[in-house]
Structure formats: C-alpha cells, structure tokens
mmCIF file of C-alpha atoms in Angstrom:
data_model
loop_
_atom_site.group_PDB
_atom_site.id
_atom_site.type_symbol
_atom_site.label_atom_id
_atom_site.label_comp_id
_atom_site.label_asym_id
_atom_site.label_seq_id
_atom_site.Cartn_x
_atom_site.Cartn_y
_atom_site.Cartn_z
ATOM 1 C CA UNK A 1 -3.671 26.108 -5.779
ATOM 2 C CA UNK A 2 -3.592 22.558 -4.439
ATOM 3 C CA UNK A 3 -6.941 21.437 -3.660
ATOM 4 C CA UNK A 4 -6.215 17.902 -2.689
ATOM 5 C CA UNK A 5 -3.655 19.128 -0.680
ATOM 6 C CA UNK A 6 -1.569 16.556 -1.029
ATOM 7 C CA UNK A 7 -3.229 14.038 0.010
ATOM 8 C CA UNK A 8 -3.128 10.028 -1.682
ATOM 9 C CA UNK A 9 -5.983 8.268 -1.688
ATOM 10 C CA UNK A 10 -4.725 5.751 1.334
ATOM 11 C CA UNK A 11 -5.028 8.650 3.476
ATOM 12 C CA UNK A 12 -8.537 9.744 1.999
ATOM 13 C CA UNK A 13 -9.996 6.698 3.139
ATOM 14 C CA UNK A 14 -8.600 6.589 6.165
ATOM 15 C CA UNK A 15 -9.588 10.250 6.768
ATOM 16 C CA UNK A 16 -13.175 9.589 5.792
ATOM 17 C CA UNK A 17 -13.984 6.758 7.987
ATOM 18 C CA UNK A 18 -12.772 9.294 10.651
ATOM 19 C CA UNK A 19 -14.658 12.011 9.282
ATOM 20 C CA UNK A 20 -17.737 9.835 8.728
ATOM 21 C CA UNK A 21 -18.175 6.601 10.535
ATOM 22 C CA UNK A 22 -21.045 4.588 10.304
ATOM 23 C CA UNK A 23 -22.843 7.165 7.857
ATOM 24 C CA UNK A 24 -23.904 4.838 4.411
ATOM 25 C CA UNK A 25 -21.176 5.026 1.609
ATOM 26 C CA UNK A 26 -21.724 2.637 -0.644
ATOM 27 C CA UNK A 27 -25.059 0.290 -1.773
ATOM 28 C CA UNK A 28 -23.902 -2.074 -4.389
ATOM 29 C CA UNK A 29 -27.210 -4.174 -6.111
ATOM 30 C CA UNK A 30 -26.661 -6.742 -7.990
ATOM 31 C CA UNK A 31 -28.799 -8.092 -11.238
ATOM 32 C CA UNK A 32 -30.518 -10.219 -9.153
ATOM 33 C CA UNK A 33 -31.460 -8.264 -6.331
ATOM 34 C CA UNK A 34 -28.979 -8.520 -3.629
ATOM 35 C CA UNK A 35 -27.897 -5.607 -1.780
ATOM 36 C CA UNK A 36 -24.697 -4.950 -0.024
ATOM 37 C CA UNK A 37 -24.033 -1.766 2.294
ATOM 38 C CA UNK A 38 -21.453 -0.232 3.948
ATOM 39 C CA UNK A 39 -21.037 2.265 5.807
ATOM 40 C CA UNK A 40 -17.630 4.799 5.688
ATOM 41 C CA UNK A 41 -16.249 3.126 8.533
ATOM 42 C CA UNK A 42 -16.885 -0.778 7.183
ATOM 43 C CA UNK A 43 -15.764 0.433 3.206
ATOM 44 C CA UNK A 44 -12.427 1.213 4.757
ATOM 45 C CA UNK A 45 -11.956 -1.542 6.990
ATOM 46 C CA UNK A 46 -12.804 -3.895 3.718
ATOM 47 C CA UNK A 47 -10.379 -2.015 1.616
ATOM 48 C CA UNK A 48 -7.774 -2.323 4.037
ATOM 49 C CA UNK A 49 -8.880 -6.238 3.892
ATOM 50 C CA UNK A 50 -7.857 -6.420 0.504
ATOM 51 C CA UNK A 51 -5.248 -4.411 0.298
ATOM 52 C CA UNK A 52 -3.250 -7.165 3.007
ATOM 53 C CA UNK A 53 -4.897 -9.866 0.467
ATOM 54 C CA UNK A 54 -2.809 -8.556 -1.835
ATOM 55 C CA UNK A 55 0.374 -7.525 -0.190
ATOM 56 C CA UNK A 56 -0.297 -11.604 1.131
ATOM 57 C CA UNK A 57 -0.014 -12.799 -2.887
ATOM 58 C CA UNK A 58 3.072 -10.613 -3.319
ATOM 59 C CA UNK A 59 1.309 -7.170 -4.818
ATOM 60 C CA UNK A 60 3.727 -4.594 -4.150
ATOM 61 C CA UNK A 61 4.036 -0.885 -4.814
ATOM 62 C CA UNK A 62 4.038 -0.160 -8.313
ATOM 63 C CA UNK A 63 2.917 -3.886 -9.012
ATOM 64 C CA UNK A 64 -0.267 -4.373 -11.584
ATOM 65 C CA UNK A 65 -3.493 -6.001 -10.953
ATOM 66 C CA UNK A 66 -6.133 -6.330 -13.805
ATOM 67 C CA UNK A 67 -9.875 -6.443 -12.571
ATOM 68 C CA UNK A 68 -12.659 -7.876 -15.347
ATOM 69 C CA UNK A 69 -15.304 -7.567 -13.437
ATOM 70 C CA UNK A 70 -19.187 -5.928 -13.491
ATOM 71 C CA UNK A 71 -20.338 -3.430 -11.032
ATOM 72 C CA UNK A 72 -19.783 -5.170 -7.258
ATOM 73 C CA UNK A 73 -18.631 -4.482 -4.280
ATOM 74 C CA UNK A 74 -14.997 -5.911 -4.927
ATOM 75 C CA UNK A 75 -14.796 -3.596 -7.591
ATOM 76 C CA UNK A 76 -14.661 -0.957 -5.087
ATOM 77 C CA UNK A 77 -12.453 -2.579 -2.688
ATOM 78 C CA UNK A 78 -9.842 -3.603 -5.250
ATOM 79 C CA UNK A 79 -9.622 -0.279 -6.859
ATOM 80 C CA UNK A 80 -8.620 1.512 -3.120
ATOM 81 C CA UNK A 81 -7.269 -1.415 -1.627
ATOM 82 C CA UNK A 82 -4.684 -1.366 -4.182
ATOM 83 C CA UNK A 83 -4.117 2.587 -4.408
ATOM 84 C CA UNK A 84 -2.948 1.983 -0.556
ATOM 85 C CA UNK A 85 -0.099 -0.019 -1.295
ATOM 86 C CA UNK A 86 0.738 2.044 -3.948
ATOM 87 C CA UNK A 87 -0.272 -0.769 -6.593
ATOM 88 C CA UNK A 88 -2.311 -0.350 -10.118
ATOM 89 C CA UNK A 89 -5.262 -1.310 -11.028
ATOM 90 C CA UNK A 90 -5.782 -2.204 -14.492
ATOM 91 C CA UNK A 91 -10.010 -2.488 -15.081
ATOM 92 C CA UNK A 92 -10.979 -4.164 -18.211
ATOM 93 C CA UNK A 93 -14.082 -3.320 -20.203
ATOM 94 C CA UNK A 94 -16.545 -6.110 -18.741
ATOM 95 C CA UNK A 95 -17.480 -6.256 -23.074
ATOM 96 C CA UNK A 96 -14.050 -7.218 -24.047
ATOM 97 C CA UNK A 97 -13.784 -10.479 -25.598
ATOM 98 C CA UNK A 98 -10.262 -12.695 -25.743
ATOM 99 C CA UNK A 99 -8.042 -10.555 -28.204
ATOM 100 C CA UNK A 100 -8.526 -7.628 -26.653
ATOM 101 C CA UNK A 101 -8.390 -8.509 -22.857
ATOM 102 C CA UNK A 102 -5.139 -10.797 -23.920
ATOM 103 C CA UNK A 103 -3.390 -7.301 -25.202
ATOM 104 C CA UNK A 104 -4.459 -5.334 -22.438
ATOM 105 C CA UNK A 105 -2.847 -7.841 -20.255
ATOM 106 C CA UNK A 106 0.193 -8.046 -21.696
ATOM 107 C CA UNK A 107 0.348 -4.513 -22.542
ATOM 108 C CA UNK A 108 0.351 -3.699 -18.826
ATOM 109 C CA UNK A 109 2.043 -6.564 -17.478
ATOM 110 C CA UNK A 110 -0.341 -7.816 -14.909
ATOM 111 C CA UNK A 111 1.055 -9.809 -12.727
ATOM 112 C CA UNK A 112 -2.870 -10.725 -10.931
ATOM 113 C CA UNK A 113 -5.733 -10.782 -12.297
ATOM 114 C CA UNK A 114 -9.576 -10.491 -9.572
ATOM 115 C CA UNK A 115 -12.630 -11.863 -12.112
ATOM 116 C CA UNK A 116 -15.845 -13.725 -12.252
ATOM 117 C CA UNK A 117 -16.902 -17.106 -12.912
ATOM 118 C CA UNK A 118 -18.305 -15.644 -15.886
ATOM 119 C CA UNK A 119 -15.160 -14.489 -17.118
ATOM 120 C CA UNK A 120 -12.729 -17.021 -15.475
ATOM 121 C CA UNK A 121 -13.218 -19.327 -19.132
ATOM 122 C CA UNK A 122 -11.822 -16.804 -21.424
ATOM 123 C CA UNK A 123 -9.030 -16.203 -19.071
ATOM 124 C CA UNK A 124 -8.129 -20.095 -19.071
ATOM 125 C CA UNK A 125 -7.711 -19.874 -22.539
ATOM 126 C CA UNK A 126 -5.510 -16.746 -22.521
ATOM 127 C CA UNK A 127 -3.371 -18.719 -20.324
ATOM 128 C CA UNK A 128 -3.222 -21.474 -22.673
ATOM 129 C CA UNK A 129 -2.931 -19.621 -25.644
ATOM 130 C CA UNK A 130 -1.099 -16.608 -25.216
ATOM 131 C CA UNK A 131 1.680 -15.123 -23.259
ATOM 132 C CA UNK A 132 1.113 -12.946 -20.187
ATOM 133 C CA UNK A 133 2.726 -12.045 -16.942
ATOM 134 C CA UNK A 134 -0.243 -13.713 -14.764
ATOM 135 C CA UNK A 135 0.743 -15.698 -12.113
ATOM 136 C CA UNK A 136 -2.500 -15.916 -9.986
ATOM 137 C CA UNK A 137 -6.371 -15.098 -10.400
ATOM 138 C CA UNK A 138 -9.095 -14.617 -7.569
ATOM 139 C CA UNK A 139 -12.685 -15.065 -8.132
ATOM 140 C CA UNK A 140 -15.153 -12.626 -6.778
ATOM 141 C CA UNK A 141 -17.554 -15.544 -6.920
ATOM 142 C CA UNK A 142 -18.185 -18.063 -4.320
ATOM 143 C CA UNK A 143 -18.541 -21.296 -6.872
ATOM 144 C CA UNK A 144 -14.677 -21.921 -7.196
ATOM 145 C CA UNK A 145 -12.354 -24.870 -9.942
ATOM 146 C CA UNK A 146 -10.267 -26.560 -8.334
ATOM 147 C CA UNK A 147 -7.673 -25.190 -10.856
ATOM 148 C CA UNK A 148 -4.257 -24.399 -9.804
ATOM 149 C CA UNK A 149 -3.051 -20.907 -9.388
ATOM 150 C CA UNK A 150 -6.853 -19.805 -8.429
ATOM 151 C CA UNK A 151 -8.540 -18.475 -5.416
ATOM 152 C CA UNK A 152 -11.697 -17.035 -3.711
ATOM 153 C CA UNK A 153 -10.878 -13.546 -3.750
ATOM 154 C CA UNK A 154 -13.867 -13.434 -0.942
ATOM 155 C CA UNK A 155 -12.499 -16.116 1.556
ATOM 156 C CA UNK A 156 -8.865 -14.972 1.227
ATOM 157 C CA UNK A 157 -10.226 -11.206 2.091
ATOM 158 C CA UNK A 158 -12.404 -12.360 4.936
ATOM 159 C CA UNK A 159 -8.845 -14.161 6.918
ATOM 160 C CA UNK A 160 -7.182 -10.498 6.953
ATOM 161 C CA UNK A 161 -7.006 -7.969 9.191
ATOM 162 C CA UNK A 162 -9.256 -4.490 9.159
ATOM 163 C CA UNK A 163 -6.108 -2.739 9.572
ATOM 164 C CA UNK A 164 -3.469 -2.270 7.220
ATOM 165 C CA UNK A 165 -0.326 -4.334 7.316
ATOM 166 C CA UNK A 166 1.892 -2.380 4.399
ATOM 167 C CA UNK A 167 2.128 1.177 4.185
ATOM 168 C CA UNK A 168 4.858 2.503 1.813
ATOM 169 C CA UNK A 169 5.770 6.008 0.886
ATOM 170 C CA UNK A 170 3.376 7.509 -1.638
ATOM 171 C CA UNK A 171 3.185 10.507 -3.485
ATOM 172 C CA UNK A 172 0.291 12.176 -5.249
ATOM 173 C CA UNK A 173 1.674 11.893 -8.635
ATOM 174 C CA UNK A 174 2.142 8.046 -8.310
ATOM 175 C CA UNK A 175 0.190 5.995 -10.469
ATOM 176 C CA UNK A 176 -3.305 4.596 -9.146
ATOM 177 C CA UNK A 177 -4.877 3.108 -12.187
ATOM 178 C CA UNK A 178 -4.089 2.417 -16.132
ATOM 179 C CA UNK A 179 -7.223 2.744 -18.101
ATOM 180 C CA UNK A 180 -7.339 1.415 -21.545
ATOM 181 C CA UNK A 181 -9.358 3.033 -23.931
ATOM 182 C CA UNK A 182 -11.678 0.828 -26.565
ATOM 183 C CA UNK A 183 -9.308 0.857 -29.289
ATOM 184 C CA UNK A 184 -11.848 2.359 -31.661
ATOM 185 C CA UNK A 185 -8.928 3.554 -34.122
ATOM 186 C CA UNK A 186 -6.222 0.463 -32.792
ATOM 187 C CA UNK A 187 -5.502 -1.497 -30.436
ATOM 188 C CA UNK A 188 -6.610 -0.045 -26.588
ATOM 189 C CA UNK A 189 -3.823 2.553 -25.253
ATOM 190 C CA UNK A 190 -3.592 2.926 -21.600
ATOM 191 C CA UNK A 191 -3.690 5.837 -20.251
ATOM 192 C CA UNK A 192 -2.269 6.616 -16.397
ATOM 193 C CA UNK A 193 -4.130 7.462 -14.220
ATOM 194 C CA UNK A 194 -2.391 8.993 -10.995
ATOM 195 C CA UNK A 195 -3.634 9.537 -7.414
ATOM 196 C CA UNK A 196 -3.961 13.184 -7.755
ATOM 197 C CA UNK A 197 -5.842 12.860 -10.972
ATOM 198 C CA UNK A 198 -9.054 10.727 -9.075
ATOM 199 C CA UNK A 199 -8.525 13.076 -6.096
ATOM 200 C CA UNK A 200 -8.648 16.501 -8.371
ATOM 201 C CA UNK A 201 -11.174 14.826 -10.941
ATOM 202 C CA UNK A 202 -13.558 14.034 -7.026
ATOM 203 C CA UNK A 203 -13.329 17.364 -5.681
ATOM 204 C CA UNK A 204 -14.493 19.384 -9.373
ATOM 205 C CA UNK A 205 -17.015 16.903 -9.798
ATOM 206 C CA UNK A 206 -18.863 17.344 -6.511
ATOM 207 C CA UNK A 207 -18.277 21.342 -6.630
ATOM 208 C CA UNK A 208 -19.866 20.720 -10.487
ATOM 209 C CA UNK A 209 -22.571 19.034 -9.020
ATOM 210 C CA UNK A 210 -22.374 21.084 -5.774
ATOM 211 C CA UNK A 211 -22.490 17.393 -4.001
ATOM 212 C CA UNK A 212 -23.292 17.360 -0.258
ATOM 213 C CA UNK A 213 -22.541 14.443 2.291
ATOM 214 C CA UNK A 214 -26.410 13.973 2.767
ATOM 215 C CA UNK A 215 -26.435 13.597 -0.889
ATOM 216 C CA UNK A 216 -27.398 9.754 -2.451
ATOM 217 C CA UNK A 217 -25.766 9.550 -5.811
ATOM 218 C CA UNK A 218 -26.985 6.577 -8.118
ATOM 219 C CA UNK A 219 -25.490 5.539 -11.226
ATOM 220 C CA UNK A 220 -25.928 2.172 -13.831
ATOM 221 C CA UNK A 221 -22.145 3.381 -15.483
ATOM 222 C CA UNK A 222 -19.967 0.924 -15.945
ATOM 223 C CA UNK A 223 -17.220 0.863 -12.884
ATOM 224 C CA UNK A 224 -14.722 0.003 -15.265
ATOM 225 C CA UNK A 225 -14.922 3.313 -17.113
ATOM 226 C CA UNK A 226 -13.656 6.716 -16.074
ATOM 227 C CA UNK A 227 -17.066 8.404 -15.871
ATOM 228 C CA UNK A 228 -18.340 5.984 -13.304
ATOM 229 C CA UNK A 229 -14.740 6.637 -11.189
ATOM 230 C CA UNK A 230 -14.354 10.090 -11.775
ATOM 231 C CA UNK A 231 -18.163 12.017 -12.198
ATOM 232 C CA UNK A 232 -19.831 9.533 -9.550
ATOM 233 C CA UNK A 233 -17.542 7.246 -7.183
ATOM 234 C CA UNK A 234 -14.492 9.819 -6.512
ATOM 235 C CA UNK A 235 -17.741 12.443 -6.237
ATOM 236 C CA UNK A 236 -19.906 10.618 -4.160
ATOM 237 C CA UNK A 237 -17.070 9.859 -1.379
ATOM 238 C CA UNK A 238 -15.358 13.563 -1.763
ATOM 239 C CA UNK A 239 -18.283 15.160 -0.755
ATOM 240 C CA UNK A 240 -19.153 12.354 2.050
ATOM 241 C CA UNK A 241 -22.431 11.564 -0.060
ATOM 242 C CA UNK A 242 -23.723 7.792 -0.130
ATOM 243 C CA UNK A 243 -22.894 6.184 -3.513
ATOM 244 C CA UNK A 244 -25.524 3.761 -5.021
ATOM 245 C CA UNK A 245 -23.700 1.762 -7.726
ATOM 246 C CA UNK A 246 -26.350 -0.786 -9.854
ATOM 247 C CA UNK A 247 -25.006 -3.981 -11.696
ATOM 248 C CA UNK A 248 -26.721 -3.173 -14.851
ATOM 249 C CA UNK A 249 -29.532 -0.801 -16.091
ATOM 250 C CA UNK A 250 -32.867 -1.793 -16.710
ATOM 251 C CA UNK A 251 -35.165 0.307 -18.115
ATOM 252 C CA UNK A 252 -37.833 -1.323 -16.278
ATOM 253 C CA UNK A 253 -36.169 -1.211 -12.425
ATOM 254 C CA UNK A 254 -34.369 2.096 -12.643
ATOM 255 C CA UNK A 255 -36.978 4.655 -11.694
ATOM 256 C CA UNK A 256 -37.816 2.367 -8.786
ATOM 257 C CA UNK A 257 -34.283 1.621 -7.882
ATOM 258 C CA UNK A 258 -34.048 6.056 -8.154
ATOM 259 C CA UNK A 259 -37.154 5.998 -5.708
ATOM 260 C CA UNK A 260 -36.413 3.412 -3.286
ATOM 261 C CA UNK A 261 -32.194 4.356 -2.374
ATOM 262 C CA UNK A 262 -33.643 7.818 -2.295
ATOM 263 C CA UNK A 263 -31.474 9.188 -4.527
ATOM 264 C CA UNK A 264 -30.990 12.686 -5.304
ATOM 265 C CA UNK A 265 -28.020 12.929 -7.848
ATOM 266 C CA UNK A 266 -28.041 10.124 -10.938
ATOM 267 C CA UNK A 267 -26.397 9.986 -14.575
ATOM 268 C CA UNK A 268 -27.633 9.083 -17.672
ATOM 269 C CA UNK A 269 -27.280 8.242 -21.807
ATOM 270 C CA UNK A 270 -29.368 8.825 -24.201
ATOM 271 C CA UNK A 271 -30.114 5.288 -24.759
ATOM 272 C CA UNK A 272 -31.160 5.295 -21.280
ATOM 273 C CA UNK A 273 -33.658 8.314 -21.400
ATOM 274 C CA UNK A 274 -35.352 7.193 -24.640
ATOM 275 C CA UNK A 275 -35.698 3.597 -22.817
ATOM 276 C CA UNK A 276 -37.369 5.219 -19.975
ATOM 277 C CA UNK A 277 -39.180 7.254 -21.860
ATOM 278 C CA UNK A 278 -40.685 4.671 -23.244
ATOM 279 C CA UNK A 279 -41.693 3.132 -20.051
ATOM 280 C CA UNK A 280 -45.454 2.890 -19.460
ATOM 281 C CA UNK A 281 -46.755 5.925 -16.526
ATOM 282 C CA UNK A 282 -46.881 5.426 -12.982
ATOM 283 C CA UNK A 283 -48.860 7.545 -10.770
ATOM 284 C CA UNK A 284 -46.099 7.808 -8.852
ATOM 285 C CA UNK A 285 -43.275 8.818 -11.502
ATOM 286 C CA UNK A 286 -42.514 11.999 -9.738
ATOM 287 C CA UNK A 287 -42.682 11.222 -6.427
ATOM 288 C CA UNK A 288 -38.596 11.180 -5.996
ATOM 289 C CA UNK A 289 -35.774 13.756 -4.892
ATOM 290 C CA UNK A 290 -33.734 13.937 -7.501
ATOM 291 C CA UNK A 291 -32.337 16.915 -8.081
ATOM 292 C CA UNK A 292 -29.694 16.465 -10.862
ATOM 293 C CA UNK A 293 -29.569 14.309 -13.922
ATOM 294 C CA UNK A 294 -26.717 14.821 -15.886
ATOM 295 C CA UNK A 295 -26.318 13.448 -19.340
ATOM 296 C CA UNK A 296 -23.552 12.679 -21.628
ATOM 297 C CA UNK A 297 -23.157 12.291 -25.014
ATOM 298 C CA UNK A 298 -25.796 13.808 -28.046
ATOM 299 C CA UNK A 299 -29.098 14.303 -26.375
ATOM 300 C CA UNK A 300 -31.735 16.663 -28.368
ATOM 301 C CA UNK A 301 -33.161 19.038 -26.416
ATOM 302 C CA UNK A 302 -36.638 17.725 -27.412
ATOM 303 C CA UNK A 303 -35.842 14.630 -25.811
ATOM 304 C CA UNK A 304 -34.427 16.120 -22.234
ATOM 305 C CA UNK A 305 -37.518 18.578 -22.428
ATOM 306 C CA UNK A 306 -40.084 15.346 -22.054
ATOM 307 C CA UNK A 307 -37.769 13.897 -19.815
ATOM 308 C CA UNK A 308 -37.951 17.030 -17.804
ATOM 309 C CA UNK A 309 -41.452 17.952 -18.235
ATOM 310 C CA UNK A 310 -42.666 13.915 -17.238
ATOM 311 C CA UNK A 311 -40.158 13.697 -13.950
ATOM 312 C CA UNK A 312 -40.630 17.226 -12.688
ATOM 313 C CA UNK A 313 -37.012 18.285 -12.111
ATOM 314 C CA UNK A 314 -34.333 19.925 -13.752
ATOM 315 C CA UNK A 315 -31.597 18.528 -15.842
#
C-alpha cells in the first residue's frame, strides 16, 4: 500500500498551504533570541521564493546544492525550495571542519553552495585550496564581502515571486537530498535520500507519535541530520502540527522555550536529560503540555524515571 500516494514533496507543500492557510507551521529561534514565524500559507510562498532564486542562478532538476548552515529559517526553505525543482540538497554537518566539508563537496559535485558568515572563511579557503564544482555561494547572513561569485541569499529571495516559475516532471523516487554520514569508519558516504523516502519516513513518524495538526512539536536536533528531517520536520508538517525548530540547546532556556511555544511533542539525548536534570527546580517545572518525549540513543531507565517522575508526563 502506497501511503504517500504518490505524491512529491512540491505538491505537499502546495497542498498544505491549501489545506492549512494561515495556521502556524514553523517558529525558528535563533541563539540570540529572535523569532521568525510562518504560517502554512507564508512557508510555501517563501519556499517557492527560493526555489525561483535558484532556478534564477541556474539550479536545475537533478542539479546539487550544499547547505552548511545551523538551524534557521533558510534551512527550511532551501531544503523544499529545492525538492520543487527537482534539485538536491546536500546539508553538511554544521561541526565539519575543512577536510571533511572539501570531500563532501566534491564527492557530490555541488555546483552552489547557501552558508553563513561564520562558515563563509573555511569555504574561501576550499576554493583556494582545493578543487570543487562551486561556482556561486549565498549567505544567509545580512553582513555580506564584497567577494566575487557571492550573494545575499536573503535579498536575492526577497526580488522573487511567491509563485513558482519552474515546475518540471517529478517522480516520487527522484532524489531530494544526499546525506553524508560522519565518516566514523572513513571518509563520509552519502546516502540518497528520495522524495518518497521524507514523505513515507513523515507519515510513520506522526502515526508513531500519533501527531495531530493542533500538535506543537519542538526540537534542538540538528537540521542537518536525518532525525531532525525525518522524526520532527517531515512529522510536524504531515500531520499539519506547528514545528518549533531552536538554533541550539541550552540546558538553561529549554524548559522555558518547552513552556512558552506551548509545545506538546519534543525530542531528546541523553546528554540533554542529564543537563536538565541538573538544572536547579522551578515551581513551575510541570506546568507544560507535553505529552511525548522521545529519546534516542542509551538512556538508563533510572535516568528517564527522574526525568519522568520531576516533569509529570510520560516518556
């Protein structure tokens, strides 16, 4: 049986901002405190956005785009705006350093590259230093060098249209993504990704989680990484739910940041359970709506007991 029913992930979006409108999809905070929302309607209009940025630099179906970026917004609108021209994303572990994000880019022949200022350095020395297919980079930042073959990935989104301008054929089993994986035993492997694997991989996650679209699902996972894409973003949007995606954990802020988007589904480490453990009590610890924590990787169950037994909910 087909769940997806054939459907590609241009034709998700578009049916979702049908489906849903102005109903919250996505609240991106930063590290510093700035948040960005969307609602269903407004996430597809800025994926369609980029997706004519792209086709405008010469991204065409089957074309590959690396993104080296931390959690964001443009994360989000790179990763569908090129699944609806039928081009592939390539995300890079935000923890690489030079060697490795050098392979993966030649590895996957990249033709474009979306990054940070933070990043942007190491890439101007892979350009000096080693051989790739790159022809063009965009910042997600605002502060821009006035280097040659660079843009604002921002300003050159904000000059194109909210409806899409190229529309090829696309088929389920076409490729949507090429993950790399750390290259704990070698060097990273990619591994494709296709459009009916993130639609499938949505659909058993939210009937795992039995995910409803008044659901608020939170998560500190990298976006780079298949958990975030798969357990929590492809989730979130397949039930309809509102996905919260944080820049980076902090032990400190993410019980708040749990309490304040509402949030009734989140995902968790152990690292990040014995951090908050560790936390000093608030009178107001359980006052929250979660629902669901799940947890991946070696967790005793000593440890999720306290976490259970101080939060009041189930695991």
């Amino acid at each position: 049986m087909d769940i997806i029913g054939g459907q590609h992930l241009r034709q998700m979006w578009d049916d979702l901002a049908d489906v849903y409108g102005h109903k919250t999809a996505l609240i991106c905070e930063s590290s510093g405190g700035v948040v960005n929302r969307y609602s269903y309607l407004e996430l597809n209009q800025e994926i369609n956005r980029t997706a004519n940025l792209f086709y405008t630099l010469g991204i065409r179906k089957g074309d590959k785009v690396a993104l080296h970026l931390d959690n964001c917004p443009e994360f989000i609108f790179c990763w569908f705006g090129l699944a609806k021209i039928g081009a592939i994303m390539v995300p890079i572990n935000a923890r690489l350093l030079r060697e490795e994000s050098a392979w993966i880019l030649q590895n996957s022949q990249a033709c474009l590259l979306v990054t940070s200022a933070q990043f942007y350095p190491m890439y101007q020395q892979i350009q000096q230093e080693d051989a790739t297919q790159l022809r063009h980079i965009c910042l997600a930042d605002v502060a821009l060098p006035a280097d040659d073959g660079v843009s604002s990935f921002t300003q050159l989104k904000n000059q194109q249209p909210a409806t899409l301008c190229y529309a090829p054929p696309l088929l389920t089993d076409d490729t949507a993504e090429i993950l790399f994986t750390s290259g704990t035993t070698s060097r990273p492997k990619g591994v494709v990704i296709t459009h009916y694997n993130l639609r499938f991989a949505g659909y058993y996650s939210a009937w795992q989680c039995a995910l409803r679209d008044d659901d608020v699902y939170l998560t500190v996972m990298p976006a780079f990484h298949i958990d975030c894409q798969c357990t929590a973003a492809m989730a979130a949007f397949s039930a309809g739910a509102t996905f919260v995606l944080v820049e980076k954990y902090s032990a400190r802020a993410f019980w708040g940041q749990v309490q304040k988007y509402r949030a009734t589904i989140t995902e968790c480490i152990p690292m990040m359970i014995r951090t908050l453990m560790v936390q000093p009590p608030s009178a107001n610890d359980r006052q929250h709506r979660l629902r669901e924590v799940m947890f991946y990787l070696n967790l005793s169950e000593q440890e999720k007991m306290r976490f259970v037994n101080a939060s009041a909910f189930a695991c």
